[in-house]
PDB file of C-alpha atoms in Angstrom:
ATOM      1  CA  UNK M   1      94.739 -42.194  34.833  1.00  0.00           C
ATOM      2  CA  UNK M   2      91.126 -41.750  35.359  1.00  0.00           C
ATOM      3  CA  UNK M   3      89.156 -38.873  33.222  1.00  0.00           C
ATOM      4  CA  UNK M   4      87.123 -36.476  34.918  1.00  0.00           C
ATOM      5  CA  UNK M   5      83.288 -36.262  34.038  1.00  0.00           C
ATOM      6  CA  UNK M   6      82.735 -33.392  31.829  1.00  0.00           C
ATOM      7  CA  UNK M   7      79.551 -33.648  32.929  1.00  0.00           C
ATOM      8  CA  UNK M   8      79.402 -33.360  36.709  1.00  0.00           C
ATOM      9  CA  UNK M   9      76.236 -31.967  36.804  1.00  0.00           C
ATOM     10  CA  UNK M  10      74.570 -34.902  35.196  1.00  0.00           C
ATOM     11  CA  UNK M  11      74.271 -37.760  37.889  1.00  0.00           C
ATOM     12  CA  UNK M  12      75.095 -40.695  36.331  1.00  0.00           C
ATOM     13  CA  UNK M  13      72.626 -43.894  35.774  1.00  0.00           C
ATOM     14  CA  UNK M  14      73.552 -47.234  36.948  1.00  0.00           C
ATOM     15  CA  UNK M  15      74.837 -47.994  33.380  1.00  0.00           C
ATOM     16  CA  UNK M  16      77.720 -45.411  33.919  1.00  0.00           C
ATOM     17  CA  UNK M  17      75.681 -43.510  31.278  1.00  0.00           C
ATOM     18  CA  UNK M  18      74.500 -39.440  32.082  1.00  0.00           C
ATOM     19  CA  UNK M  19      71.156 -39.302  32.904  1.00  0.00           C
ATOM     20  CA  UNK M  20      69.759 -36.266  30.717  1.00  0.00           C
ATOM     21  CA  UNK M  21      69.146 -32.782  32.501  1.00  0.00           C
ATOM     22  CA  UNK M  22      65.888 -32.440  33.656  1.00  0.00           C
ATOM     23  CA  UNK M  23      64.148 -29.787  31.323  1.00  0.00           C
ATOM     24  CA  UNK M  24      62.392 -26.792  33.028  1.00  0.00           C
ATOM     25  CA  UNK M  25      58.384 -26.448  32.487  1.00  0.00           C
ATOM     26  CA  UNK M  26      57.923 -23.953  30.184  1.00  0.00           C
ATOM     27  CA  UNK M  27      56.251 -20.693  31.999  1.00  0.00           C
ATOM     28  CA  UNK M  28      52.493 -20.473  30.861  1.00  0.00           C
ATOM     29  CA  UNK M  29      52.439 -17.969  28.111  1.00  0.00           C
ATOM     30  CA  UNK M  30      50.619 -14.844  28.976  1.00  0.00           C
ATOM     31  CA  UNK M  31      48.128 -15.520  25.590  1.00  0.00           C
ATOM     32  CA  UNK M  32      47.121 -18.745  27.291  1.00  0.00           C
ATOM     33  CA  UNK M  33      44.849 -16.236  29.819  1.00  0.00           C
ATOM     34  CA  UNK M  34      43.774 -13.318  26.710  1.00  0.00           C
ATOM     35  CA  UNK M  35      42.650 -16.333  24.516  1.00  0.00           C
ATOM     36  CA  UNK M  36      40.385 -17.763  27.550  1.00  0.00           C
ATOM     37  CA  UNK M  37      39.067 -14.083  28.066  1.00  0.00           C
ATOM     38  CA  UNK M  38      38.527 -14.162  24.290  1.00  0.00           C
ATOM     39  CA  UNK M  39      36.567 -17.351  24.135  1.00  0.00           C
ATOM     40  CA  UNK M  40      34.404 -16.646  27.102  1.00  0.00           C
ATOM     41  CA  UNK M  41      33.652 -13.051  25.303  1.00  0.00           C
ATOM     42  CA  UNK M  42      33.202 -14.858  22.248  1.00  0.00           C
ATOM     43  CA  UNK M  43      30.269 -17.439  23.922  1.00  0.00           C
ATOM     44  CA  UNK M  44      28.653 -14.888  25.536  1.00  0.00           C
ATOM     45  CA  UNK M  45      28.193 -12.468  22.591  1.00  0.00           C
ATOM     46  CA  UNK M  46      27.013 -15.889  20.418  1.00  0.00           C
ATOM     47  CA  UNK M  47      24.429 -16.607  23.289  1.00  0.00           C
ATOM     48  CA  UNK M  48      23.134 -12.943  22.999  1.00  0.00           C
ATOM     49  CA  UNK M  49      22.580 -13.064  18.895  1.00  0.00           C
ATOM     50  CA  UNK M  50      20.856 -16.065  19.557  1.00  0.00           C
ATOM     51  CA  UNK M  51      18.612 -14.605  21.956  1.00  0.00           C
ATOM     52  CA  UNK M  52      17.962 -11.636  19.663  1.00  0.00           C
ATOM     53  CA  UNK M  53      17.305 -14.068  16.379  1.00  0.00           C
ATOM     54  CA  UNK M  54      14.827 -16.120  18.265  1.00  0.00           C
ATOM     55  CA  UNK M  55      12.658 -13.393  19.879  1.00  0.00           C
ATOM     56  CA  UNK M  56      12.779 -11.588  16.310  1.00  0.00           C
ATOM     57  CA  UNK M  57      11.157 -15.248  15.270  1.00  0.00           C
ATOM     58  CA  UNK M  58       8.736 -15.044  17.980  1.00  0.00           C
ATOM     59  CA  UNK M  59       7.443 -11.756  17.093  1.00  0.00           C
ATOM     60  CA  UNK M  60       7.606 -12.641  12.833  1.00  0.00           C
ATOM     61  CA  UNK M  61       5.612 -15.701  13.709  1.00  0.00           C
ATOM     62  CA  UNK M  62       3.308 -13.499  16.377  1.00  0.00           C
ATOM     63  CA  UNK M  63       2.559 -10.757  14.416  1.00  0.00           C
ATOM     64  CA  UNK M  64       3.348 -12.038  10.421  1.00  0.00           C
ATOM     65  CA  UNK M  65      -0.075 -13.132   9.732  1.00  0.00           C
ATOM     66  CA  UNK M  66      -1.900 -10.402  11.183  1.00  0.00           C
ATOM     67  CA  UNK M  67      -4.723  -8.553   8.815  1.00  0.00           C
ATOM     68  CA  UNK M  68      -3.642  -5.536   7.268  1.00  0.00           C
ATOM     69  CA  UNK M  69      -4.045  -2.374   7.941  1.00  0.00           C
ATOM     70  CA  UNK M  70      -6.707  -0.272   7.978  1.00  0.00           C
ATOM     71  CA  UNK M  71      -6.988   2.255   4.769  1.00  0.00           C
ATOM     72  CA  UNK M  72      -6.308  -0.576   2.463  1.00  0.00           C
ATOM     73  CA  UNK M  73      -8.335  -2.465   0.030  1.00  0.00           C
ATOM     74  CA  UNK M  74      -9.338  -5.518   1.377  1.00  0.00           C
ATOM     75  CA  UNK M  75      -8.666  -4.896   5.037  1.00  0.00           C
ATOM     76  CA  UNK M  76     -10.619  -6.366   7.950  1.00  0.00           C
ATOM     77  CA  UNK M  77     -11.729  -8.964   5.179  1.00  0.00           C
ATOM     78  CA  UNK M  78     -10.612 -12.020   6.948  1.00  0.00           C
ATOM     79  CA  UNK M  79     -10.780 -15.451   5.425  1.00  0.00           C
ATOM     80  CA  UNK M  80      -9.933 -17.409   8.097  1.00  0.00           C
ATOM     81  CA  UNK M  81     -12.772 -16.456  10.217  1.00  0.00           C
ATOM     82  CA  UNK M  82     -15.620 -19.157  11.081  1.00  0.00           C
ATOM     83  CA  UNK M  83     -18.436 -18.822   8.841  1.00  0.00           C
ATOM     84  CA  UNK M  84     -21.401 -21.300   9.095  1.00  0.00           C
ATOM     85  CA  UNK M  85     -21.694 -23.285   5.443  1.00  0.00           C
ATOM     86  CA  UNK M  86     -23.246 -22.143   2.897  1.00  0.00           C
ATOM     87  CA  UNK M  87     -25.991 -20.858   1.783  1.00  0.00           C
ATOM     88  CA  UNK M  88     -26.035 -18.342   4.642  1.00  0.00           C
ATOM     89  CA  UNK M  89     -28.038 -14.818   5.483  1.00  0.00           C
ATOM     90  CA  UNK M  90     -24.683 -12.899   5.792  1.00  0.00           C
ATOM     91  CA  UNK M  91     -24.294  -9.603   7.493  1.00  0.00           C
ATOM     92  CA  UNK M  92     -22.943  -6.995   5.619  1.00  0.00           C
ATOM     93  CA  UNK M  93     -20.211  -6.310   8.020  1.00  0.00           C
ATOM     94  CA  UNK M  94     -18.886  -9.922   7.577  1.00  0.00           C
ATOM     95  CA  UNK M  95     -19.023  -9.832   3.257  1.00  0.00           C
ATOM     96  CA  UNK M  96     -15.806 -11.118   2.306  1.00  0.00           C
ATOM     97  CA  UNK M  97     -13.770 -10.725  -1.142  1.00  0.00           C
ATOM     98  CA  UNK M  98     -14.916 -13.166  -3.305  1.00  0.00           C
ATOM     99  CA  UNK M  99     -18.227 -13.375  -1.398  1.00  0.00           C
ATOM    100  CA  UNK M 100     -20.913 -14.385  -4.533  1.00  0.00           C
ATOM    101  CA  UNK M 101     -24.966 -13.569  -2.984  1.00  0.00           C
ATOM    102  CA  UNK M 102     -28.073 -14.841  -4.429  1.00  0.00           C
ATOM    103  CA  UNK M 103     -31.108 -12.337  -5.169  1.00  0.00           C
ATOM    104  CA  UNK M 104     -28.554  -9.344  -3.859  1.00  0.00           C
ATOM    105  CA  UNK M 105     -29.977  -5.886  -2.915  1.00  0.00           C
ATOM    106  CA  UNK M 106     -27.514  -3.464  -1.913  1.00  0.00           C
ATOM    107  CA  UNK M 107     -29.660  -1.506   0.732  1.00  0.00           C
ATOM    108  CA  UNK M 108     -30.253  -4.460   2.788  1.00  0.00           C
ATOM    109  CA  UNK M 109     -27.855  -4.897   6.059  1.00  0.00           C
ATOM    110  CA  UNK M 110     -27.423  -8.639   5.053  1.00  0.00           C
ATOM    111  CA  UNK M 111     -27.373 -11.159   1.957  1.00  0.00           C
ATOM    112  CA  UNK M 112     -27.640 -14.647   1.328  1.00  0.00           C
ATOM    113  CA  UNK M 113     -23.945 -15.590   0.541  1.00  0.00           C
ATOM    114  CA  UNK M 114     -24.015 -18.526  -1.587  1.00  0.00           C
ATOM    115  CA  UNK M 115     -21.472 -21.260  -3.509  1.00  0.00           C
ATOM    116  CA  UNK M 116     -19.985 -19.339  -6.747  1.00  0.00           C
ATOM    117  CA  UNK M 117     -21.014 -22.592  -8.714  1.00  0.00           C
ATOM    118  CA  UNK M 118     -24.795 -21.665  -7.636  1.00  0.00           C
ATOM    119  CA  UNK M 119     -26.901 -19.222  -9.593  1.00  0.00           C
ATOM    120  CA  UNK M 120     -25.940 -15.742  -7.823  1.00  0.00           C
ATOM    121  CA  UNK M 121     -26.852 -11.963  -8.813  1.00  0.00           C
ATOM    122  CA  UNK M 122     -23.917 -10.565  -7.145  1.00  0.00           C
ATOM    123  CA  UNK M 123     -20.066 -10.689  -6.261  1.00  0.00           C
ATOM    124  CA  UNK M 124     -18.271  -8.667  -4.059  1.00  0.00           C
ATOM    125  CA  UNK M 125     -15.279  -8.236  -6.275  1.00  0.00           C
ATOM    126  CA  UNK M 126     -13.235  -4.937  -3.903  1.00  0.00           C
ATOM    127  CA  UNK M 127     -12.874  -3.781  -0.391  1.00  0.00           C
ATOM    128  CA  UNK M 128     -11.878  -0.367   1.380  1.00  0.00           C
ATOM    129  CA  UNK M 129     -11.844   0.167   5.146  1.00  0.00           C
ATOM    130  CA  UNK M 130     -11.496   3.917   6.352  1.00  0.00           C
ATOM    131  CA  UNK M 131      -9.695   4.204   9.460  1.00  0.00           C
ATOM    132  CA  UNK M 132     -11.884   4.129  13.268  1.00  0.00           C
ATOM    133  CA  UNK M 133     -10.256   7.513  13.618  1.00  0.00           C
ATOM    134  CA  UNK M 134     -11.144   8.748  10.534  1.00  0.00           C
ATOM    135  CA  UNK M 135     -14.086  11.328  10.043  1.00  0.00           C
ATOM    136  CA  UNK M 136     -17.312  10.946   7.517  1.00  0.00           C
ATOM    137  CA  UNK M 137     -15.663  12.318   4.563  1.00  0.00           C
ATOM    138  CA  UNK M 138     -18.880  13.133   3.003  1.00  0.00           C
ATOM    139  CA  UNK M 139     -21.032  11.662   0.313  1.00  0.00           C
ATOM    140  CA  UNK M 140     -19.082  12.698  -3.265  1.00  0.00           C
ATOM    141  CA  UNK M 141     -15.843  11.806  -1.785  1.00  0.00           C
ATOM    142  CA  UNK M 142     -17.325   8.539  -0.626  1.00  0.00           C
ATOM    143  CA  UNK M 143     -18.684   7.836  -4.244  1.00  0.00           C
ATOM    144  CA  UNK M 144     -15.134   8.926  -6.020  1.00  0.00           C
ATOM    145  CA  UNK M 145     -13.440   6.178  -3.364  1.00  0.00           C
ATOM    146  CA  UNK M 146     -16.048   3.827  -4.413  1.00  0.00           C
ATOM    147  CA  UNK M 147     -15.575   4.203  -7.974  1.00  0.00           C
ATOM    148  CA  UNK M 148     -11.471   4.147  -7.285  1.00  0.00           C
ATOM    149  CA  UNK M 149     -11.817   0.500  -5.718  1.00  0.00           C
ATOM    150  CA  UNK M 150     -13.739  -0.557  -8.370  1.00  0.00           C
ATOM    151  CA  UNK M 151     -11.194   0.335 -10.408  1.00  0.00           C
ATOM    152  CA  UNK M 152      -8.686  -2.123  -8.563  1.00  0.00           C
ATOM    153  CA  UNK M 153     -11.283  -5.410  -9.673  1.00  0.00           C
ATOM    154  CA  UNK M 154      -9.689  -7.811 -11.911  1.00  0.00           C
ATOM    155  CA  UNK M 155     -12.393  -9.908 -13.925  1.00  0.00           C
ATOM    156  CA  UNK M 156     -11.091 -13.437 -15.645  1.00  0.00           C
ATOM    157  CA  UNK M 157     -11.863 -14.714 -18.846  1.00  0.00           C
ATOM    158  CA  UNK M 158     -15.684 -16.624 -17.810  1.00  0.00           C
ATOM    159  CA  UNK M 159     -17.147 -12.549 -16.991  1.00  0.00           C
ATOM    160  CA  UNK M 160     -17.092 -11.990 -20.657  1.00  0.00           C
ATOM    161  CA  UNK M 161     -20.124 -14.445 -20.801  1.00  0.00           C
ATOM    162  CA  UNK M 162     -22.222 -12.059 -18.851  1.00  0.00           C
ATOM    163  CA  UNK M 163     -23.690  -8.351 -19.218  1.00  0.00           C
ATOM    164  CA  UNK M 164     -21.658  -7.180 -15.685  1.00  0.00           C
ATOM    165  CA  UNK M 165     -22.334  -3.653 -14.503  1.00  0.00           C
ATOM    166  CA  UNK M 166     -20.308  -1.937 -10.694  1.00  0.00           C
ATOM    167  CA  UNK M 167     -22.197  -1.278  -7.966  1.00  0.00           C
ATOM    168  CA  UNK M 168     -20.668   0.779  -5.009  1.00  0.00           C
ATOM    169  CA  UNK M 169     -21.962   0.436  -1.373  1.00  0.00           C
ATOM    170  CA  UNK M 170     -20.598   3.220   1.132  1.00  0.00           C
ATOM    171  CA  UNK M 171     -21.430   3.961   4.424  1.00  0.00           C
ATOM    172  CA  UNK M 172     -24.120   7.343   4.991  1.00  0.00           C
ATOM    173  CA  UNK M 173     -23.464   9.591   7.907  1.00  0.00           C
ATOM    174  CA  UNK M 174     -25.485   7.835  10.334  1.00  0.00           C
ATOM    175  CA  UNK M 175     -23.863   4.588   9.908  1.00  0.00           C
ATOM    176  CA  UNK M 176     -20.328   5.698  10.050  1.00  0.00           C
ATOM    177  CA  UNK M 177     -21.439   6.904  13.368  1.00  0.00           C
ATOM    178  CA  UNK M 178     -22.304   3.534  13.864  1.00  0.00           C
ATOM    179  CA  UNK M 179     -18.653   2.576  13.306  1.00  0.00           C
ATOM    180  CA  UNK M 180     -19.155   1.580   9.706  1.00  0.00           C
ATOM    181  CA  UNK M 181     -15.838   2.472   7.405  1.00  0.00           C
ATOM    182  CA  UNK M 182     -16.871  -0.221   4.556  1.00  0.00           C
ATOM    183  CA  UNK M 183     -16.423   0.954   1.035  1.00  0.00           C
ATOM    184  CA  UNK M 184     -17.472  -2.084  -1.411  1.00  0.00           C
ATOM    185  CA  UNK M 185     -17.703  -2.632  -4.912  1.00  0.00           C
ATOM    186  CA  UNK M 186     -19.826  -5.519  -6.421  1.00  0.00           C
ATOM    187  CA  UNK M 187     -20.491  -7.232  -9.717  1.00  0.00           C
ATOM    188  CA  UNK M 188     -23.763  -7.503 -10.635  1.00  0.00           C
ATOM    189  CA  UNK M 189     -25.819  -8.399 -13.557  1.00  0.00           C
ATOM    190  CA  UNK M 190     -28.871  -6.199 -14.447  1.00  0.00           C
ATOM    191  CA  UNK M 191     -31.710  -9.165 -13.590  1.00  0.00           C
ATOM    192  CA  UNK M 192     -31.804 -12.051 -11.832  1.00  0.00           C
ATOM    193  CA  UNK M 193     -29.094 -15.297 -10.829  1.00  0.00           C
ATOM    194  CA  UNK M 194     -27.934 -15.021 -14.044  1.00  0.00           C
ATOM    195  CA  UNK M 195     -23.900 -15.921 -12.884  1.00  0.00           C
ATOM    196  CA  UNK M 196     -23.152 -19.616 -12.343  1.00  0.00           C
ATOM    197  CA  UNK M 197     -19.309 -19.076 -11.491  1.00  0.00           C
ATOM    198  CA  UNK M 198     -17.248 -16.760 -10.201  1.00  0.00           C
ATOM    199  CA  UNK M 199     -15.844 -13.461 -12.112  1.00  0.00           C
ATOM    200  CA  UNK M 200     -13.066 -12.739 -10.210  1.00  0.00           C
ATOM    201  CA  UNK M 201      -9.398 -13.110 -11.330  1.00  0.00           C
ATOM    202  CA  UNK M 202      -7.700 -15.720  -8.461  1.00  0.00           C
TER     203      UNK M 202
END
């Protein structure tokens, strides 16, 4: 007596064996979609911050190196300006920190800027700039602001060799009309090139 498939839904292979069911595909999970949504969300916020971290390098590299303000000691000094070599008749508008001049008088509207190592009367050893907008304060407070910057001058160990005295140049009413907002103070000695190096702390 034959015995009946208990499988008739199974066709059988040509080996009498039951071929196995087919499976079903599996339905696409509904994350599949939310975690594409996610990643493409993802990308473009990542593509944004790096838009926003180069352009904030752009502008550091722009604007990092640019002088300092006015109102500060030492602004509008620039040392990375073109200057011819030196010895050079300077005008005063162009001193810069450090600057050491030979045979130096402080009325004159320029100086002959010299090496440090040369013999040298003079070193301009601390710089103020007013701001353009600002108005002529008047003589007294420009001599109390001259004295205050000289104040800020740091001398190393080589100005103990020399008798050094502070001289303050600030602009009169007529030339801060002129646009001229320069406070400096300079290291002098009382007669001749005495100074053969520089005075200033680096």
């Amino acid at each position: 007596m034959g015995q009946e498939n208990p499988f008739p839904e199974n066709p059988e292979d040509g080996h009498g064996n039951a071929a196995p069911a087919a499976r079903p595909a599996p339905a696409r999970a509904p994350m599949d979609l939310m975690t594409r949504q996610r990643l493409i969300i993802g990308g473009i916020v990542l593509a944004v911050l790096l838009l926003i971290i180069a352009l904030i390098w752009i502008l550091v590299s722009t604007f990092g190196n640019r002088p300092e303000p006015a109102g500060t000691p030492g602004a509008g000094v620039s040392a990375s300006a073109s200057r011819a070599p030196l010895p050079a008749d300077i005008e005063s508008k162009d001193y810069r920190l450090g600057d050491c001049f030979a045979d130096f008088d402080s009325n004159a509207s320029k100086a002959r800027a010299v090496e440090c190592t040369t013999p040298h009367s003079a070193q301009l050893g601390a710089v103020f700039n007013y701001k353009a907008s600002d108005s002529f304060p008047g003589t007294n407070a420009l001599q109390e602001k001259g004295r205050e910057v000289c104040r800020t001058v740091l001398l190393n160990e080589a100005s103990s060799k020399y008798k050094l005295l502070q001289q303050n140049v600030y602009p009169s009413s007529t030339s801060w009309d002129s646009g001229d907002r320069r406070v400096d103070c300079f290291i002098v000695v009382d007669s001749g090139n005495a100074l053969r190096e520089s005075v200033l702390q680096k």
